């Protein structure tokens, strides 16, 4: 198995994690969860109090907005990761072949950037099937019966526990996860959660800006609806929100869940200001549109619908109604108006000597540098 | 020698009056038993060639004080349908009351008999 080299010092030192050696990404590139296609409940619930349908994470429109906001930075997605050392391969290509290769790389990157599920937390199982007091005292240990039929999906597997008191009950979620890992082991998953997921160790990782590694590891270790999964994600997102380090997760598969987390809690200001600072106007507009989709009853959304606002007006309405940093947003909007940048979605023109600034302003569909111009 | 081997395999192991059982085959190490629940011919050796493995049973409790039992219920139902007999420990694990009831009845009858003396 490709070595998942977590420092052995983790288990020995009580000082906590000093440095963790990670082969995480090499393994976890394979651990991709499909985006949920069926409608799933989210924190906001399926319908608001007044019967208006709120947007869910799995909606096509929401997903499309989130993928657009995430962006597609090829350099970032295909960052070199620790792998088995092999001599590098060099290929001689024509321009056309290079374009083709870039296109294929973009498709692959799109697959790699598929967002993990955001589902509501699972309810604990406490179902007693039988109370056979006649069997009391037969044994001092519990018997755990698992159905090992290969063809049943893991969610539908029967796992029951016979307690020493004779009670026959269904196994709890933690027991289920552990036993399914025993009989059907998944690569990269441990039976007990590794100590990296303790609070202090998580904080060390966050301080070193290694959120992506931790979240990848979490994705492999826990089920998406388990409490631990949610806890790790919450901690990571809270830390990013406090430090305003959104760039850490940009163009990774966790940017979508991060945006969703912030939007559902109406704490979009930090992210919005960060986008405007980096001249990502399209992203900012998509963000406000997403906010309106998720909170259709808020003032901002209602006014936007009234005035049929698009473009800068949307941002102005949002700045008036919802945001706490309205001053900064309005200032940024004024600078845009004065500089007269075209904010309609257009494909970038292939001019010679494209600068990074130009790339970020005309972010739109293509976020990759135009090789033809160099 | 080759000739002898061919004749031996030709004889095959057709058991006279044998039947399929679902029983536990012992494995593991010294002072560490581990049972595989297995469908095998009655006359075969305990740990020898089986027809199919249907599960496992770990008699020593783990750190969570659990004894892990895994059953492939689909295949067990098939073999029981084909007429396989489970042995007593397997029946006990499967929760089949018939076999244990029989023993209980025998017990009660003998106790009554002894009591009536």
XYZ file of C-alpha atoms in Angstrom:
491
model
C 0.000 0.000 0.000
C 1.357 3.381 -0.873
C 2.792 4.564 2.394
C 0.572 6.846 4.394
C 3.491 8.206 6.352
C 2.049 9.849 9.455
C 4.949 10.654 11.728
C 5.450 7.930 14.321
C 6.140 10.663 16.816
C 2.382 11.300 16.815
C 1.865 8.280 18.964
C 4.871 8.765 21.188
C 4.990 12.445 21.917
C 2.404 13.911 24.212
C 3.269 17.393 23.044
C 1.012 16.913 20.072
C 1.759 17.084 16.399
C 4.918 18.977 15.560
C 5.123 18.064 11.937
C 3.164 15.535 9.942
C 4.559 13.899 6.885
C 1.738 13.454 4.450
C 1.301 11.165 1.549
C -2.364 11.915 1.897
C -3.089 13.305 -1.516
C -1.511 10.399 -3.364
C -3.972 7.998 -1.725
C -6.958 10.238 -1.480
C -7.072 11.252 -5.102
C -8.779 7.929 -5.567
C -11.242 8.546 -2.744
C -13.750 10.617 -4.648
C -17.337 10.675 -3.554
C -20.026 11.291 -6.154
C -22.090 14.413 -5.859
C -25.496 13.541 -4.462
C -28.029 13.689 -7.274
C -31.155 13.049 -5.220
C -32.508 15.912 -3.205
C -31.209 15.868 0.339
C -32.207 17.871 3.367
C -29.842 20.559 4.454
C -29.585 22.698 7.578
C -32.140 25.108 6.158
C -34.622 22.277 5.591
C -36.612 21.482 2.505
C -39.251 24.151 2.873
C -39.232 27.351 4.815
C -41.929 28.219 7.311
C -43.979 29.900 4.595
C -43.770 27.054 2.112
C -41.151 28.663 -0.150
C -38.709 26.074 -1.388
C -35.151 26.859 -0.308
C -32.171 25.822 -2.387
C -30.352 22.641 -1.392
C -26.674 21.822 -1.730
C -27.396 19.224 -4.383
C -29.430 21.475 -6.694
C -27.999 21.780 -10.173
C -28.003 25.567 -10.057
C -26.293 25.688 -6.679
C -23.680 23.181 -7.784
C -23.014 25.137 -10.947
C -22.522 28.375 -9.012
C -20.247 26.664 -6.521
C -18.093 25.077 -9.223
C -17.795 28.435 -10.915
C -16.740 30.134 -7.697
C -14.219 27.377 -6.963
C -12.419 28.125 -10.167
C -10.094 25.828 -12.023
C -6.480 26.616 -11.352
C -4.626 23.814 -13.110
C -1.400 24.675 -11.353
C -3.090 24.212 -8.001
C -5.083 21.088 -8.812
C -2.128 19.259 -10.302
C 0.322 20.429 -7.694
C 3.169 17.940 -7.308
C 2.394 15.493 -4.515
C 4.568 12.964 -2.803
C 4.635 9.839 -4.916
C 6.934 7.018 -5.808
C 10.023 8.496 -7.461
C 10.003 7.941 -11.179
C 12.157 9.567 -13.863
C 10.258 12.429 -15.515
C 8.693 11.976 -18.937
C 9.230 14.532 -21.658
C 6.918 14.809 -24.630
C 7.418 16.771 -27.820
C 4.113 18.297 -28.879
C 2.775 20.614 -31.521
C 0.606 23.548 -30.480
C -2.553 21.657 -31.359
C -1.509 18.652 -29.294
C -0.662 20.930 -26.404
C -4.116 22.487 -26.510
C -5.642 19.032 -26.579
C -3.566 17.993 -23.595
C -4.608 21.118 -21.713
C -8.267 20.389 -22.482
C -7.924 16.846 -21.207
C -6.165 18.164 -18.115
C -9.050 20.548 -17.503
C -11.552 17.700 -17.743
C -9.504 15.633 -15.311
C -9.245 18.621 -12.990
C -13.020 19.002 -13.171
C -13.397 15.415 -12.000
C -10.862 15.907 -9.238
C -12.701 18.992 -8.063
C -15.983 17.144 -7.505
C -17.341 18.362 -4.209
C -17.866 15.997 -1.305
C -21.432 15.565 -0.036
C -22.955 17.973 2.419
C -25.688 16.001 4.150
C -27.472 16.503 7.454
C -26.043 14.755 10.473
C -27.254 11.210 11.001
C -29.655 10.415 13.797
C -28.381 7.935 16.399
C -29.761 4.412 16.167
C -31.316 2.976 19.296
C -33.583 0.221 18.145
C -34.134 -2.789 20.359
C -35.183 -5.887 18.434
C -35.761 -8.311 21.300
C -35.443 -8.566 25.082
C -34.646 -12.200 25.883
C -34.054 -12.126 29.614
C -33.824 -15.924 29.481
C -30.354 -15.504 27.972
C -29.129 -13.241 30.752
C -25.767 -14.222 32.180
C -24.914 -16.604 29.344
C -21.813 -14.640 28.523
C -19.780 -11.727 29.833
C -19.093 -10.236 26.411
C -21.333 -8.828 23.708
C -21.864 -10.765 20.503
C -21.900 -8.651 17.375
C -23.505 -10.286 14.349
C -22.686 -8.820 10.950
C -24.200 -9.782 7.640
C -21.273 -10.346 5.303
C -23.278 -10.753 2.094
C -21.101 -9.154 -0.520
C -23.864 -7.688 -2.624
C -25.714 -5.664 0.002
C -24.843 -1.957 0.178
C -23.152 -0.958 3.426
C -26.027 1.267 4.460
C -28.481 -1.623 4.328
C -26.303 -4.141 6.105
C -27.686 -5.800 9.225
C -25.425 -5.391 12.223
C -26.959 -6.394 15.548
C -25.545 -6.720 19.038
C -26.590 -9.278 21.648
C -25.792 -7.808 25.048
C -24.930 -10.034 28.059
C -28.315 -9.050 29.489
C -29.981 -10.845 26.605
C -31.067 -7.714 24.808
C -30.799 -7.784 21.014
C -30.314 -4.304 19.597
C -29.148 -2.693 16.380
C -25.547 -1.511 16.399
C -24.829 2.206 16.781
C -23.353 4.203 13.894
C -19.837 4.084 15.348
C -20.028 0.306 15.787
C -21.377 -0.019 12.259
C -18.547 1.996 10.744
C -15.957 0.024 12.704
C -17.367 -3.388 11.780
C -17.822 -2.570 8.122
C -14.193 -1.506 8.106
C -13.256 -4.847 9.729
C -15.036 -6.994 7.177
C -14.804 -4.742 4.132
C -11.712 -2.674 4.659
C -11.396 0.556 2.761
C -7.947 1.805 1.840
C -6.718 4.599 4.034
C -9.367 4.180 6.694
C -8.417 3.152 10.220
C -10.590 1.346 12.761
C -10.167 4.081 15.324
C -9.839 7.716 14.363
C -6.173 8.740 14.171
C -5.042 11.328 16.733
C -4.741 14.000 14.051
C -8.452 14.579 14.484
C -8.050 15.710 18.095
C -8.711 19.402 18.610
C -5.170 20.405 19.532
C -3.594 18.524 16.641
C -6.120 19.985 14.224
C -5.189 23.464 15.431
C -1.515 22.767 14.723
C -2.369 21.670 11.193
C -4.513 24.738 10.621
C -1.741 26.984 11.834
C 0.469 25.460 9.138
C -2.249 26.132 6.521
C -2.693 22.428 5.763
C -6.481 22.435 5.754
C -6.726 20.593 2.452
C -4.702 17.599 3.662
C -6.716 17.329 6.857
C -10.006 17.551 4.975
C -8.899 14.914 2.468
C -7.933 12.606 5.323
C -11.231 13.311 7.037
C -13.106 12.445 3.843
C -11.477 9.034 3.735
C -11.735 8.286 7.443
C -15.321 9.330 8.218
C -18.698 8.983 6.591
C -20.101 12.293 5.263
C -23.020 12.306 7.642
C -21.097 11.417 10.801
C -20.621 13.840 13.669
C -16.810 13.691 13.462
C -16.831 14.627 9.783
C -19.029 17.629 10.461
C -16.929 18.647 13.457
C -13.656 18.621 11.499
C -15.202 20.557 8.647
C -16.745 23.087 11.022
C -13.423 23.661 12.775
C -11.570 24.047 9.491
C -14.113 26.469 8.043
C -14.324 28.505 11.253
C -10.559 28.865 11.326
C -10.485 29.982 7.699
C -13.301 32.437 8.299
C -11.544 33.948 11.316
C -8.198 34.253 9.591
C -9.822 35.198 6.257
C -7.551 32.720 4.477
C -9.962 31.725 1.742
C -7.150 31.405 -0.749
C -5.968 28.258 1.043
C -8.944 26.286 -0.225
C -9.583 28.075 -3.503
C -9.537 25.745 -6.527
C -9.785 22.681 -4.286
C -12.803 20.471 -3.886
C -13.594 21.921 -0.448
C -14.216 25.466 -1.581
C -17.816 24.660 -2.481
C -18.648 23.258 0.967
C -16.871 26.226 2.558
C -18.980 28.697 0.582
C -22.128 26.715 1.377
C -21.265 26.716 5.078
C -20.808 30.490 5.104
C -23.869 31.233 2.997
C -26.206 29.135 5.129
C -24.957 30.969 8.194
C -25.193 34.392 6.507
C -21.530 35.214 7.092
C -20.605 36.081 3.562
C -18.910 39.423 4.194
C -15.387 38.188 4.667
C -15.494 36.068 1.555
C -17.073 38.839 -0.487
C -14.453 41.401 0.519
C -11.699 38.889 -0.213
C -13.103 38.301 -3.706
C -13.374 42.018 -4.413
C -9.833 42.572 -3.211
C -8.637 39.971 -5.681
C -10.738 41.544 -8.455
C -12.973 38.505 -8.803
C -16.149 40.366 -9.622
C -17.889 37.483 -11.354
C -17.323 35.313 -8.298
C -18.739 38.011 -6.060
C -21.879 38.237 -8.211
C -22.289 34.462 -8.199
C -21.912 34.510 -4.435
C -24.664 37.089 -3.999
C -26.887 35.161 -6.404
C -26.294 32.009 -4.359
C -27.135 33.900 -1.184
C -30.425 34.980 -2.735
C -31.174 31.419 -3.759
C -30.531 30.033 -0.299
C -32.342 32.798 1.595
C -35.182 33.739 -0.726
C -37.063 35.510 2.066
C -34.279 37.875 3.068
C -34.507 41.606 2.276
C -31.659 41.402 -0.179
C -33.308 38.673 -2.216
C -36.731 40.288 -2.245
C -35.368 43.650 -3.347
C -33.260 42.026 -6.025
C -36.300 40.256 -7.408
C -38.302 43.512 -7.278
C -35.736 45.560 -9.118
C -34.596 42.690 -11.400
C -31.071 43.701 -10.534
C -27.998 42.354 -12.258
C -24.319 43.112 -12.020
C -23.181 45.874 -9.715
C -26.727 46.648 -8.548
C -26.949 43.215 -6.946
C -23.840 43.953 -4.948
C -25.183 47.356 -3.935
C -28.425 45.854 -2.681
C -26.520 43.207 -0.793
C -24.213 45.814 0.735
C -27.240 47.846 1.883
C -29.262 45.023 3.345
C -27.142 42.282 4.728
C -23.529 43.129 5.022
C -21.713 44.571 8.028
C -18.794 45.805 5.956
C -21.013 47.742 3.575
C -18.554 50.645 3.520
C -15.767 48.616 1.971
C -18.034 46.943 -0.585
C -19.458 50.255 -1.748
C -15.968 51.713 -2.071
C -14.841 48.781 -4.177
C -17.916 49.113 -6.391
C -17.229 52.815 -6.919
C -13.670 52.078 -8.059
C -15.026 49.581 -10.550
C -17.510 52.032 -11.916
C -14.881 54.737 -12.328
C -12.363 52.453 -13.996
C -15.112 51.345 -16.377
C -14.159 47.648 -16.411
C -16.536 45.575 -18.458
C -18.178 43.188 -16.045
C -20.257 41.227 -18.535
C -19.119 37.621 -18.909
C -16.813 37.563 -21.919
C -14.130 35.146 -23.030
C -10.599 36.534 -22.553
C -9.068 38.067 -25.684
C -5.782 36.494 -26.660
C -3.553 39.531 -26.404
C 0.203 39.234 -26.238
C 1.769 39.396 -22.785
C -1.239 38.662 -20.606
C -0.606 39.718 -17.048
C -1.912 38.042 -13.927
C -4.088 41.084 -13.183
C -5.876 40.781 -16.517
C -6.469 37.079 -15.953
C -8.168 37.679 -12.637
C -10.450 40.443 -13.886
C -11.751 38.444 -16.824
C -12.097 35.342 -14.697
C -15.312 33.960 -16.227
C -15.167 30.488 -17.691
C -11.468 30.117 -18.397
C -9.242 30.677 -15.425
C -6.081 29.258 -16.934
C -3.287 31.245 -18.599
C -3.517 31.378 -22.361
C -0.450 29.521 -23.584
C -0.930 30.720 -27.139
C 0.039 34.227 -26.191
C 3.453 33.457 -24.716
C 4.050 -42.960 -9.489
C 2.117 -40.830 -11.954
C -0.111 -43.820 -12.692
C -0.975 -44.189 -8.990
C -1.867 -40.493 -8.667
C -4.219 -40.651 -11.610
C -6.054 -43.660 -10.193
C -6.335 -41.975 -6.779
C -7.942 -38.871 -8.272
C -10.212 -41.046 -10.398
C -11.585 -42.680 -7.265
C -12.528 -39.173 -5.998
C -13.882 -38.803 -2.564
C -17.440 -39.886 -2.928
C -18.583 -40.231 0.609
C -20.889 -43.090 1.372
C -23.770 -41.633 3.290
C -22.018 -38.319 3.869
C -23.911 -35.079 4.138
C -23.122 -31.380 4.166
C -22.739 -29.672 7.518
C -22.313 -26.075 8.560
C -19.716 -26.133 11.273
C -16.780 -24.304 12.743
C -13.276 -24.918 11.463
C -10.606 -24.003 13.997
C -7.730 -21.746 13.048
C -5.606 -19.129 14.729
C -2.605 -19.844 16.932
C -1.682 -21.300 20.317
C -4.010 -19.977 23.010
C -5.721 -17.893 20.356
C -8.570 -19.750 18.659
C -10.433 -18.377 15.651
C -13.276 -20.192 13.959
C -14.376 -20.065 10.371
C -17.994 -21.001 9.811
C -17.872 -23.323 6.902
C -20.082 -25.545 4.758
C -18.246 -28.853 4.393
C -18.869 -32.541 3.929
C -19.395 -34.385 7.176
C -16.555 -36.842 6.602
C -13.934 -34.224 5.792
C -11.369 -33.280 8.378
C -12.318 -30.364 10.579
C -9.875 -27.858 9.102
C -9.606 -29.430 5.684
C -11.089 -28.620 2.345
C -14.523 -27.026 2.671
C -17.185 -26.342 0.095
C -17.617 -22.696 0.997
C -16.752 -20.356 3.828
C -19.869 -18.752 5.223
C -18.469 -16.549 7.945
C -16.255 -16.304 10.967
C -16.422 -16.289 14.732
C -13.868 -14.806 17.086
C -14.334 -16.302 20.562
C -11.987 -13.868 22.302
C -13.552 -10.480 23.070
C -11.842 -7.390 21.666
C -11.061 -4.084 23.375
C -14.722 -3.113 23.185
C -15.717 -6.404 24.861
C -17.288 -7.704 21.666
C -17.106 -11.161 20.136
C -17.283 -10.616 16.407
C -19.431 -12.972 14.383
C -19.840 -12.579 10.655
C -22.484 -14.511 8.733
C -23.144 -14.612 5.022
C -26.878 -15.118 5.546
C -27.611 -15.364 1.859
C -25.382 -18.396 1.389
C -26.315 -19.941 4.747
C -29.951 -19.891 3.697
C -28.959 -21.574 0.455
C -27.074 -24.367 2.152
C -29.761 -24.878 4.752
C -32.189 -25.095 1.883
C -29.944 -27.708 0.272
C -30.212 -29.742 3.437
C -27.071 -28.874 5.364
C -27.123 -29.549 9.103
C -25.695 -26.900 11.417
C -23.778 -28.144 14.419
C -24.742 -27.116 17.928
C -22.402 -24.139 18.378
C -23.291 -22.809 14.942
C -26.985 -23.270 15.659
C -26.516 -21.435 18.935
C -24.896 -18.505 17.149
C -27.476 -18.464 14.429
C -30.162 -18.369 17.043
C -31.908 -21.567 15.940
C -33.998 -22.658 18.815
C -35.019 -26.088 17.499
C -31.764 -27.868 18.139
C -31.232 -26.295 21.534
C -34.842 -27.076 22.424
C -34.291 -30.771 21.714
C -31.384 -30.855 24.120
C -33.402 -28.952 26.706
C -36.199 -31.478 26.370
C -33.830 -34.381 26.830
C -32.422 -32.694 29.905
C -35.841 -32.121 31.389
C -36.929 -35.686 30.710
C -33.840 -37.156 32.371
C -34.164 -34.837 35.367
C -37.817 -35.793 35.768
C -36.823 -39.438 35.565
C -34.119 -39.016 38.204
C -36.471 -36.903 40.326
C -39.153 -39.544 40.314
C -36.823 -42.109 41.889
